[in-house]
Amino acid sequence: MTGEHLVSSALEAYVAGELDAEMSAVVESHVAVCSACATRLTGEAQLEVAFAEVADRSVAQRERVSTRRSSFAAGVAIAMAASVMLFLAPRGHADETVSPATAPSIAFERPTLVEADASTASAQLDRSGDAAMKLGRD
Amino acid sequence: MAAQALFLAPVVRAVTSEEDTARALGGDMVAWNALIAKYNRRVVVALLARGVPIERAKDVAQDSWLRLIEQQRAGNLRELKLPALAVTQAIFLSIDAARRDSRERATHDDEAEHVVDPCPGADLRMMSEERFAIADRVLSKCAPSARKVFELAYGGEGLSHADVATRVGLSTQRVRQIVCEVRKLLRVALEGGDR
């Protein structure tokens, strides 16, 4: 520390909570009477709060990517399972009469399942977005 | 003020924040003191960042804890998300105090019509989208492990370096180094070096 003003590392350490009680008291008593250092302390505190906001945003981003990936993986798994079912499903004779409710069911199940999953994923993403906003505001 | 009595000497306790939070919601003062010891700095720093003078910031932070404890005792506190709840409480208290001061000055001084509120909107963030993008570029260049350490130290509840070290399996000293390095990179970028 200089005779007139606090060094930047002291202010940085103060807002980061890295000073012991004695050194914290020195910083506090100085900024109480030195407007220049008080202004610099405000700047350090703003940076510290910004770091917390950056970290919250980073966590939210990673969780969003993770949700998207798991939704995509689930979609692929369902599509593959449906393909296998389609391949293994017993086929009727060409002249056999089938009801409309049974014959196209497998063909239509695939897109329906994938579509439902996509909407779920989108809903999850929306919720993640809300969480990120809340975190950001906090 | 009785708030001074809230701050006990640090005691080594093998309990998690979740356990302390649950106990605090049940009225356990030891748990409250542990939470205050852990999060009070974050509350004070949030006030300092908004231009509140240091002594006043410390007083307002103590008042905000007292209000939370009062709310818990009155049965009005269903959940306790810290440090966010204490920070929000403190910011509202400081805005309230600033407005009260402004009104008092206005009644004593006819010319004080354009008093500037030192604490504008309670939802004011320090970061614009542009600055978030700059910070994101910096973090994307960091090793995933370093990014994780930074997130644990600064995000959410903000773990201590020792708690982060336990969580990621590194020494406390190494965690401190990593946090310091990431902080330095972000500082340079956010203060204009990466624009």
Coordinates of C-alpha atoms in Angstrom, one line a residue:
Chain A
M1 CA 0.0 0.0 0.0
T2 CA 1.2 3.5 -0.8
G3 CA 1.1 6.4 1.6
E4 CA -1.6 8.2 -0.2
H5 CA -3.8 5.7 -1.9
L6 CA -4.5 2.0 -1.7
V7 CA -2.9 -0.2 -4.3
S8 CA -5.3 -1.9 -6.7
S9 CA -4.5 -5.4 -5.5
A10 CA -5.6 -4.4 -2.0
L11 CA -9.0 -3.2 -3.3
E12 CA -9.3 -6.3 -5.5
A13 CA -8.5 -8.6 -2.6
Y14 CA -11.0 -6.8 -0.4
V15 CA -14.0 -7.3 -2.6
A16 CA -12.9 -10.9 -3.3
G17 CA -12.9 -11.6 0.4
E18 CA -9.2 -12.5 0.5
L19 CA -8.1 -10.1 3.2
D20 CA -8.0 -10.9 6.9
A21 CA -10.0 -8.8 9.4
E22 CA -7.0 -6.5 10.1
M23 CA -6.3 -5.7 6.5
S24 CA -10.0 -5.3 5.7
A25 CA -10.3 -2.7 8.5
V26 CA -7.3 -0.8 7.0
V27 CA -9.1 -0.7 3.6
E28 CA -12.4 0.3 5.1
S29 CA -11.0 3.1 7.2
H30 CA -9.1 4.5 4.2
V31 CA -12.0 4.4 1.7
A32 CA -14.1 6.1 4.3
V33 CA -12.0 9.2 4.1
C34 CA -10.5 9.0 0.6
S35 CA -13.1 9.6 -2.2
A36 CA -10.7 8.5 -4.9
C37 CA -10.1 5.1 -3.4
A38 CA -13.8 4.8 -2.6
T39 CA -14.6 5.3 -6.3
R40 CA -12.0 2.7 -7.2
L41 CA -13.5 0.3 -4.7
T42 CA -16.9 0.8 -6.3
G43 CA -15.3 -0.1 -9.7
E44 CA -13.7 -3.2 -8.1
A45 CA -17.1 -4.2 -6.6
Q46 CA -18.8 -3.7 -10.0
L47 CA -16.3 -6.0 -11.6
E48 CA -16.8 -8.6 -8.8
V49 CA -20.5 -8.5 -9.3
A50 CA -20.0 -8.8 -13.1
F51 CA -17.8 -11.9 -12.5
A52 CA -20.7 -13.5 -10.6
E53 CA -23.2 -12.6 -13.4
V54 CA -20.8 -14.1 -16.0
A55 CA -20.4 -17.3 -14.0
D56 CA -24.2 -17.6 -13.6
R57 CA -24.7 -17.1 -17.4
S58 CA -22.0 -19.6 -18.1
V59 CA -23.7 -22.3 -15.9
A60 CA -27.0 -21.6 -17.5
Q61 CA -25.6 -21.9 -21.1
R62 CA -23.9 -25.2 -20.3
E63 CA -27.1 -26.5 -18.8
R64 CA -29.1 -25.5 -21.9
V65 CA -26.6 -27.2 -24.2
S66 CA -26.7 -30.3 -22.0
T67 CA -30.5 -30.4 -22.1
R68 CA -30.5 -29.9 -25.9
R69 CA -28.0 -32.8 -26.3
S70 CA -29.9 -35.2 -24.1
S71 CA -33.2 -34.3 -25.9
F72 CA -31.5 -34.9 -29.3
A73 CA -30.1 -38.3 -28.0
A74 CA -33.5 -39.3 -26.8
G75 CA -35.0 -38.4 -30.1
V76 CA -32.4 -40.4 -32.0
A77 CA -33.0 -43.4 -29.7
I78 CA -36.7 -43.3 -30.2
A79 CA -36.3 -42.9 -34.0
M80 CA -34.0 -45.9 -34.0
A81 CA -36.3 -48.0 -31.9
A82 CA -39.2 -47.1 -34.2
S83 CA -37.1 -48.1 -37.2
V84 CA -36.3 -51.5 -35.7
M85 CA -40.0 -52.1 -34.9
L86 CA -40.9 -51.2 -38.4
F87 CA -38.3 -53.7 -39.7
L88 CA -39.3 -56.5 -37.4
A89 CA -43.0 -56.0 -37.6
P90 CA -44.9 -58.9 -39.1
R91 CA -46.0 -58.0 -42.6
G92 CA -49.5 -59.0 -43.8
H93 CA -50.3 -60.5 -47.2
A94 CA -50.9 -58.1 -50.0
D95 CA -54.5 -59.2 -50.4
E96 CA -55.2 -59.2 -46.7
T97 CA -57.7 -56.6 -45.6
V98 CA -56.4 -54.4 -42.9
S99 CA -58.2 -51.7 -41.0
P100 CA -56.9 -48.1 -41.4
A101 CA -56.3 -47.9 -37.7
T102 CA -53.7 -50.7 -37.6
A103 CA -51.9 -50.6 -41.0
P104 CA -50.4 -47.0 -41.0
S105 CA -49.9 -46.8 -37.3
I106 CA -46.2 -47.6 -37.3
A107 CA -45.6 -45.4 -40.3
F108 CA -47.2 -42.5 -38.4
E109 CA -45.9 -43.2 -35.0
R110 CA -42.3 -42.3 -35.8
P111 CA -42.8 -38.6 -36.7
T112 CA -45.4 -38.3 -34.0
L113 CA -43.0 -39.5 -31.3
V114 CA -40.1 -37.4 -32.6
E115 CA -42.4 -34.4 -32.8
A116 CA -43.6 -34.8 -29.3
D117 CA -40.0 -35.1 -28.1
A118 CA -39.0 -32.0 -29.9
S119 CA -41.8 -30.0 -28.3
T120 CA -40.8 -31.3 -24.9
A121 CA -37.2 -30.2 -25.6
S122 CA -38.4 -26.8 -26.7
A123 CA -40.4 -26.4 -23.5
Q124 CA -37.4 -27.4 -21.5
L125 CA -35.3 -24.8 -23.3
D126 CA -37.9 -22.2 -22.6
R127 CA -37.8 -23.0 -18.9
S128 CA -34.0 -22.9 -18.9
G129 CA -34.2 -19.5 -20.5
D130 CA -36.4 -18.3 -17.7
A131 CA -34.0 -19.7 -15.2
A132 CA -31.2 -17.8 -16.9
M133 CA -33.1 -14.6 -16.7
K134 CA -33.8 -15.1 -13.0
L135 CA -30.2 -15.8 -12.4
G136 CA -29.2 -12.8 -14.4
R137 CA -31.4 -10.5 -12.4
D138 CA -30.3 -12.0 -9.1
Chain B
M1 CA -27.8 -2.7 17.3
A2 CA -28.4 -6.3 18.0
A3 CA -27.1 -7.2 14.6
Q4 CA -23.6 -7.3 16.0
A5 CA -24.5 -10.3 18.0
L6 CA -25.4 -12.2 14.8
F7 CA -21.7 -12.4 13.8
L8 CA -20.1 -15.2 15.7
A9 CA -16.4 -16.1 15.4
P10 CA -15.9 -18.6 12.6
V11 CA -16.3 -22.2 13.7
V12 CA -15.2 -25.2 11.7
R13 CA -18.5 -27.0 11.0
A14 CA -18.9 -30.0 8.8
V15 CA -22.3 -29.1 7.4
T16 CA -23.3 -28.0 4.0
S17 CA -25.1 -24.8 3.0
E18 CA -28.2 -26.8 2.2
E19 CA -28.3 -28.1 5.7
D20 CA -27.6 -24.7 7.1
T21 CA -30.4 -23.3 5.0
A22 CA -32.9 -25.9 6.2
R23 CA -31.9 -25.3 9.8
A24 CA -32.1 -21.5 9.4
L25 CA -35.6 -21.9 8.0
G26 CA -36.4 -23.8 11.2
G27 CA -35.2 -20.9 13.3
D28 CA -31.7 -22.2 14.2
M29 CA -29.5 -19.2 14.9
V30 CA -26.3 -21.1 14.6
A31 CA -27.2 -21.9 11.1
W32 CA -28.2 -18.3 10.4
N33 CA -24.8 -17.1 11.7
A34 CA -23.1 -19.6 9.4
L35 CA -25.0 -18.3 6.4
I36 CA -24.3 -14.7 7.4
A37 CA -20.6 -15.4 7.8
K38 CA -20.6 -17.1 4.4
Y39 CA -22.7 -14.6 2.3
N40 CA -22.4 -11.2 4.0
R41 CA -19.4 -10.2 1.8
R42 CA -21.5 -10.8 -1.3
V43 CA -24.2 -8.6 0.1
V44 CA -21.8 -5.8 1.0
V45 CA -20.0 -6.0 -2.4
A46 CA -23.4 -5.8 -4.2
L47 CA -24.1 -2.6 -2.4
L48 CA -20.6 -1.2 -3.0
A49 CA -21.1 -1.9 -6.7
R50 CA -24.1 0.4 -6.6
G51 CA -22.2 3.2 -5.1
V52 CA -23.3 2.8 -1.5
P53 CA -20.5 4.0 0.9
I54 CA -18.7 1.3 2.8
E55 CA -20.0 2.0 6.3
R56 CA -23.5 2.4 5.1
A57 CA -23.2 -0.8 3.0
K58 CA -22.2 -2.8 6.0
D59 CA -25.1 -1.4 8.1
V60 CA -27.6 -2.1 5.3
A61 CA -26.3 -5.6 4.9
Q62 CA -26.8 -6.3 8.6
D63 CA -30.3 -4.8 8.4
S64 CA -31.1 -7.0 5.5
W65 CA -30.1 -10.1 7.5
L66 CA -32.2 -9.0 10.4
R67 CA -35.2 -8.5 8.2
L68 CA -34.8 -12.0 6.8
I69 CA -34.6 -13.4 10.3
E70 CA -37.7 -11.5 11.3
Q71 CA -39.5 -12.8 8.2
Q72 CA -38.5 -16.3 9.1
R73 CA -39.7 -15.9 12.7
A74 CA -43.0 -14.5 11.5
G75 CA -43.4 -17.6 9.3
N76 CA -43.2 -15.6 6.1
L77 CA -40.1 -17.2 4.7
R78 CA -40.8 -20.5 2.8
E79 CA -37.5 -20.8 1.0
L80 CA -34.1 -19.2 1.4
K81 CA -32.1 -18.8 -1.8
L82 CA -28.8 -17.2 -0.8
P83 CA -27.0 -15.0 -1.4
A84 CA -29.6 -13.8 -4.0
L85 CA -32.4 -13.1 -1.5
A86 CA -30.2 -11.2 1.0
V87 CA -28.7 -9.2 -1.9
T88 CA -32.2 -8.3 -3.2
Q89 CA -33.3 -7.4 0.3
A90 CA -30.3 -5.2 0.8
I91 CA -30.7 -3.4 -2.5
F92 CA -34.3 -2.6 -1.7
L93 CA -33.4 -1.3 1.7
S94 CA -30.7 0.9 0.3
I95 CA -33.1 2.3 -2.4
D96 CA -35.6 2.9 0.3
A97 CA -33.1 4.7 2.5
A98 CA -31.9 6.8 -0.5
R99 CA -35.4 7.9 -1.3
R100 CA -36.1 8.7 2.3
D101 CA -33.0 10.9 2.4
S102 CA -34.0 12.6 -0.8
R103 CA -37.4 13.4 0.5
E104 CA -35.9 14.8 3.7
R105 CA -33.5 16.9 1.8
A106 CA -36.2 18.1 -0.5
T107 CA -38.3 19.3 2.5
H108 CA -35.3 21.3 3.8
D109 CA -34.2 22.7 0.5
D110 CA -36.6 24.1 -2.1
E111 CA -34.0 23.8 -4.8
A112 CA -33.5 20.0 -4.3
E113 CA -36.0 19.0 -7.0
H114 CA -33.6 17.0 -9.1
V115 CA -32.1 14.7 -6.5
V116 CA -30.3 11.8 -8.1
D117 CA -31.1 8.4 -6.7
P118 CA -27.7 6.7 -6.0
C119 CA -29.5 3.3 -6.3
P120 CA -31.5 3.2 -9.5
G121 CA -33.5 0.1 -10.6
A122 CA -33.3 -2.9 -8.3
D123 CA -32.9 -5.2 -11.3
L124 CA -29.9 -3.3 -12.7
R125 CA -27.3 -5.7 -13.9
M126 CA -23.6 -4.9 -14.2
M127 CA -23.4 -6.6 -17.5
S128 CA -24.7 -5.7 -20.9
E129 CA -25.2 -8.3 -23.6
E130 CA -22.2 -7.0 -25.4
R131 CA -20.0 -7.5 -22.3
F132 CA -21.5 -10.9 -21.7
A133 CA -20.4 -11.8 -25.3
I134 CA -16.8 -10.5 -24.5
A135 CA -16.7 -12.6 -21.3
D136 CA -18.1 -15.6 -23.1
R137 CA -15.2 -15.4 -25.6
V138 CA -12.7 -15.3 -22.8
L139 CA -14.3 -18.3 -21.0
S140 CA -14.5 -20.3 -24.2
K141 CA -10.7 -20.0 -24.5
C142 CA -10.2 -21.4 -20.9
A143 CA -9.8 -25.1 -20.2
P144 CA -13.1 -26.7 -19.3
S145 CA -11.7 -27.5 -15.8
A146 CA -10.7 -23.8 -15.3
R147 CA -14.2 -22.7 -16.4
K148 CA -15.8 -25.2 -14.0
V149 CA -13.7 -23.9 -11.1
F150 CA -14.6 -20.3 -12.0
E151 CA -18.3 -21.2 -12.2
L152 CA -18.2 -22.9 -8.8
A153 CA -16.4 -20.0 -7.2
Y154 CA -18.5 -17.2 -8.6
G155 CA -21.8 -18.7 -9.8
G156 CA -24.9 -19.6 -7.8
E157 CA -24.1 -19.8 -4.1
G158 CA -20.4 -19.0 -4.7
L159 CA -18.4 -21.7 -3.0
S160 CA -15.3 -20.9 -1.0
H161 CA -12.0 -21.9 -2.6
A162 CA -11.7 -24.8 -0.2
D163 CA -15.2 -26.1 -1.1
V164 CA -14.4 -25.8 -4.8
A165 CA -11.2 -27.7 -4.2
T166 CA -13.1 -30.5 -2.5
R167 CA -15.7 -30.5 -5.3
V168 CA -13.2 -30.8 -8.2
G169 CA -10.5 -32.7 -6.5
L170 CA -7.7 -30.1 -6.7
S171 CA -5.7 -28.4 -3.9
T172 CA -7.1 -25.1 -2.5
Q173 CA -3.9 -23.4 -3.7
R174 CA -4.5 -24.6 -7.2
V175 CA -8.1 -23.5 -7.2
R176 CA -7.0 -20.1 -6.0
Q177 CA -4.5 -19.8 -8.8
I178 CA -7.1 -20.8 -11.4
V179 CA -9.7 -18.3 -10.1
C180 CA -7.0 -15.6 -10.1
E181 CA -6.0 -16.4 -13.7
V182 CA -9.6 -16.5 -15.0
R183 CA -10.4 -13.3 -13.1
K184 CA -7.3 -11.6 -14.6
L185 CA -8.3 -12.6 -18.2
L186 CA -11.9 -11.4 -17.6
R187 CA -10.7 -8.2 -16.1
V188 CA -8.5 -7.3 -19.0
A189 CA -11.3 -8.2 -21.5
L190 CA -14.1 -6.4 -19.7
E191 CA -12.0 -3.3 -19.0
G192 CA -11.4 -2.9 -22.7
G193 CA -8.4 -5.0 -23.6
D194 CA -10.4 -7.4 -25.7
R195 CA -12.6 -5.1 -27.6

